[in-house]
Amino acid sequence: MPEINHRVVIAVFPDVDLLDVTGPAEVFTLANREGGGRARYRVRLAGPGPAGEAVATSAGVRLVTDAGFADVDGAVDTLIVPGALEPYADGLRPRVDPYIVDWVRDLAPRTQRIASVCVGAHLLAAAGLLDGRTATTHWSTAGLLAAEHPRVTVDPDPIFVRSGKVWTGAGISACIDLALALVAEDHGEELALAVARHLVVYLKRQGGQSQFSVPISSPPTDRRDIDELRRYVADHLDADLSAAALAARMNLSERHFARVFTQETGATPAAYVESLRVEAARRLLETTDQPLEHIARATGLRSVETLHRAFRRRIATSPAAYRRRFRTTV
């Protein structure tokens, strides 16, 4: 009986993030080693030039390709699309080169599963592969992804998101979490756990743990009054932070306030407030032994029932399960 290989193609191109490429490749290679013959991943690097071309990554390390984009023929089981950043007027932004977008779009129909890593989601979006889907990316570019691609539902919180055959992963090191999830889908949790143990990482961060904290992941807006309001919200989580109360604080109608706030922050007032309250509750669960009733009151979530609902909605786990996994107190 002929050997069946799972064909993995990872795109590489100038200034690609090194770990976006090597992280998944290492996970698949270890799955072959730990799988006792069950896993047969065949990883190939494909680049814009001919096979054997050295491509410089953002770290300066050069990767040698196995094939050119034009040489990838036939069916592909898993396509990994990493990301790259380039200088822009106000800092860095994802690089979206048309030749990569065209190649990904052309390859998609004969690809069983497509996964982006970090800002690689911007390439998938430009290729139209995220239209009508929920996706994530690095927290720092989530707002840009949502603004440039309104047909994509961008969720900046999860480590990774699956929508049909398309997977999107968050910031750089989350490529390990994403690749482990792909191995688990192919061969079960046991093999993925064996690989995770070898890498000395969690099989997956509990329930899609948030990729970063809310205050840090929210850059300043163009309006000082909105930024001042956000600071007020962060300092008064146990206050009345309803849209009506916040609108009154800014002397705006509730409808106009909601529109302005969402435009400036990328989140509705209710979603933003809940995200900060859950973030505060997470910190208390990680660092204290306070009962859930106290944490719910201190963070403005009011009741244990509301705390549970917010946790399920935001990070797909319960407060108790989160505390067991991430509590740092002795």
XYZ file of C-alpha atoms in Angstrom, residues 33-261:
229
model
C 8.125 11.696 15.095
C 5.675 11.202 17.968
C 2.870 9.677 15.923
C 4.318 6.205 15.452
C 3.536 6.270 11.747
C 0.049 7.766 12.099
C 1.075 11.260 11.036
C 2.805 11.697 7.702
C 3.109 15.444 7.254
C 5.287 16.492 4.326
C 6.207 20.149 4.795
C 7.392 22.216 1.841
C 8.313 25.896 1.703
C 7.084 27.734 -1.375
C 8.339 31.159 -2.412
C 7.941 33.631 -5.256
C 11.217 32.650 -6.945
C 12.511 29.290 -8.156
C 13.090 26.278 -5.929
C 16.294 26.605 -3.902
C 16.068 30.371 -3.600
C 17.110 31.840 -0.238
C 14.461 34.161 1.204
C 15.443 36.630 3.942
C 13.044 36.706 6.890
C 12.376 39.648 9.212
C 14.931 38.170 11.620
C 17.629 38.174 8.953
C 17.704 34.377 8.841
C 17.432 33.030 5.290
C 15.096 30.167 4.400
C 15.647 28.040 1.299
C 12.503 27.218 -0.629
C 11.506 23.756 -1.817
C 9.412 25.111 -4.671
C 8.341 28.269 -6.409
C 4.735 29.423 -6.182
C 4.235 28.382 -9.793
C 5.520 24.872 -9.046
C 2.865 24.036 -6.434
C 0.552 21.856 -8.455
C -2.110 19.310 -7.586
C -4.046 19.162 -4.329
C -2.730 20.665 -1.093
C -3.926 19.378 2.274
C -2.883 22.366 4.397
C -1.723 25.779 3.246
C -0.075 27.998 5.866
C 0.049 31.715 5.066
C 2.290 33.703 7.455
C 2.593 37.464 7.580
C 5.072 40.292 7.201
C 5.150 43.927 8.248
C 6.483 46.934 6.378
C 7.227 50.555 7.372
C 4.387 53.005 6.987
C 3.798 56.662 7.775
C 2.566 55.969 11.302
C 4.643 52.868 12.056
C 4.279 49.356 10.659
C 1.430 47.773 8.754
C 0.876 44.323 7.198
C 2.476 43.788 3.820
C -0.107 42.727 1.242
C 1.732 41.990 -1.991
C -0.597 41.353 -4.961
C 1.440 38.415 -6.279
C 1.034 36.565 -2.958
C -2.676 37.392 -2.804
C -3.203 36.120 -6.367
C -1.309 32.897 -5.648
C -3.288 32.209 -2.478
C -6.571 32.920 -4.270
C -5.659 30.603 -7.157
C -4.477 27.808 -4.850
C -7.475 27.965 -2.488
C -9.921 25.872 -4.593
C -7.581 22.890 -4.530
C -6.598 23.273 -0.893
C -8.391 21.249 1.764
C -7.495 23.578 4.661
C -6.042 27.093 4.783
C -4.542 28.733 7.857
C -3.058 32.188 8.321
C -0.618 33.099 11.055
C -0.541 36.544 12.657
C -0.936 39.318 10.048
C -1.142 36.696 7.315
C -4.894 37.110 7.822
C -4.636 40.338 5.804
C -3.456 38.306 2.808
C -6.396 35.906 3.128
C -8.790 38.835 3.434
C -7.359 40.514 0.331
C -7.850 37.218 -1.528
C -11.524 37.238 -0.510
C -11.171 34.065 1.550
C -12.445 35.641 4.778
C -15.586 37.274 3.376
C -18.584 36.235 5.471
C -16.338 34.536 8.030
C -15.125 35.296 11.546
C -11.368 35.731 11.756
C -8.620 36.915 14.067
C -5.179 38.414 13.595
C -2.524 40.079 15.726
C -4.262 42.441 18.154
C -2.371 45.462 16.815
C -3.827 45.126 13.303
C -7.328 43.859 14.120
C -8.843 47.330 13.740
C -7.176 47.802 10.366
C -8.392 44.404 9.161
C -11.957 45.256 10.164
C -11.796 48.707 8.550
C -10.349 47.504 5.250
C -12.526 44.393 4.971
C -16.038 45.123 6.297
C -17.325 41.740 5.071
C -15.044 40.019 7.607
C -16.148 39.682 11.229
C -12.921 40.399 13.100
C -12.587 39.052 16.636
C -9.316 40.371 18.107
C -9.510 38.265 21.260
C -8.973 34.537 20.489
C -5.684 32.753 19.969
C -7.119 31.231 16.799
C -10.454 31.003 15.005
C -11.811 28.290 12.727
C -14.450 29.114 10.120
C -15.114 26.172 7.829
C -11.905 25.175 6.092
C -10.241 28.507 6.933
C -8.303 29.011 10.173
C -6.781 32.291 11.356
C -4.252 32.663 14.152
C -3.234 35.559 16.369
C 0.169 37.027 17.176
C 3.370 35.257 16.250
C 3.806 32.649 19.046
C 0.149 31.641 18.629
C 1.311 29.750 15.528
C 2.215 26.927 17.918
C -1.323 26.832 19.349
C -2.795 26.908 15.865
C -0.567 24.135 14.509
C -1.302 21.951 17.538
C -5.028 22.429 16.900
C -4.530 21.325 13.292
C -2.704 18.193 14.449
C -5.487 17.493 16.959
C -8.071 17.765 14.188
C -6.126 15.350 11.997
C -4.988 12.776 14.550
C -6.671 13.476 17.876
C -5.828 15.181 21.145
C -3.437 12.446 22.303
C -0.902 13.077 19.554
C -1.257 16.841 19.859
C -0.632 16.531 23.596
C 2.510 14.462 22.962
C 3.833 17.173 20.666
C 2.927 19.888 23.181
C 4.791 18.036 25.919
C 7.858 17.810 23.715
C 7.665 21.551 23.094
C 6.973 22.197 26.803
C 3.805 24.189 26.051
C 0.106 23.812 26.851
C -1.804 21.754 24.308
C -4.024 24.795 24.012
C -4.546 27.857 26.132
C -7.707 27.220 28.079
C -10.819 27.923 26.036
C -9.071 30.188 23.550
C -7.518 32.437 26.170
C -7.328 36.063 25.114
C -4.179 36.872 23.160
C -3.486 40.060 25.093
C -4.930 42.344 27.731
C -7.602 44.845 26.714
C -5.925 48.070 27.915
C -2.690 47.272 26.076
C -4.412 46.068 22.909
C -6.449 49.280 22.542
C -4.310 51.976 20.893
C -5.139 55.681 21.291
C -7.937 57.022 19.119
C -8.106 60.281 17.177
C -10.411 61.807 19.804
C -9.139 62.909 23.179
C -12.633 62.773 24.711
C -13.003 59.101 23.753
C -9.592 58.282 25.234
C -10.507 60.125 28.440
C -13.762 58.194 28.598
C -11.925 54.905 28.179
C -9.638 55.812 31.076
C -12.712 56.629 33.167
C -14.251 53.268 32.295
C -11.068 51.390 33.236
C -10.952 53.189 36.619
C -14.673 52.809 37.458
C -15.615 49.287 36.425
C -18.119 48.956 39.271
C -20.004 52.115 38.206
C -22.980 52.456 35.855
C -21.280 52.083 32.479
C -24.343 51.604 30.337
C -24.376 53.268 26.933
C -26.924 55.766 28.246
C -24.724 56.717 31.218
C -21.597 57.049 29.091
C -23.434 59.084 26.465
C -24.694 61.451 29.172
C -21.151 61.809 30.477
C -20.058 62.981 27.019
C -23.155 65.166 26.489
C -24.148 63.206 23.389
C -27.300 61.394 22.416
C -27.049 57.666 23.047
C -27.320 56.858 19.336
C -24.664 59.357 18.282
C -22.363 58.300 21.118
C -22.641 54.613 20.159
C -21.805 55.424 16.548
C -18.789 57.587 17.426
C -17.437 55.166 20.030
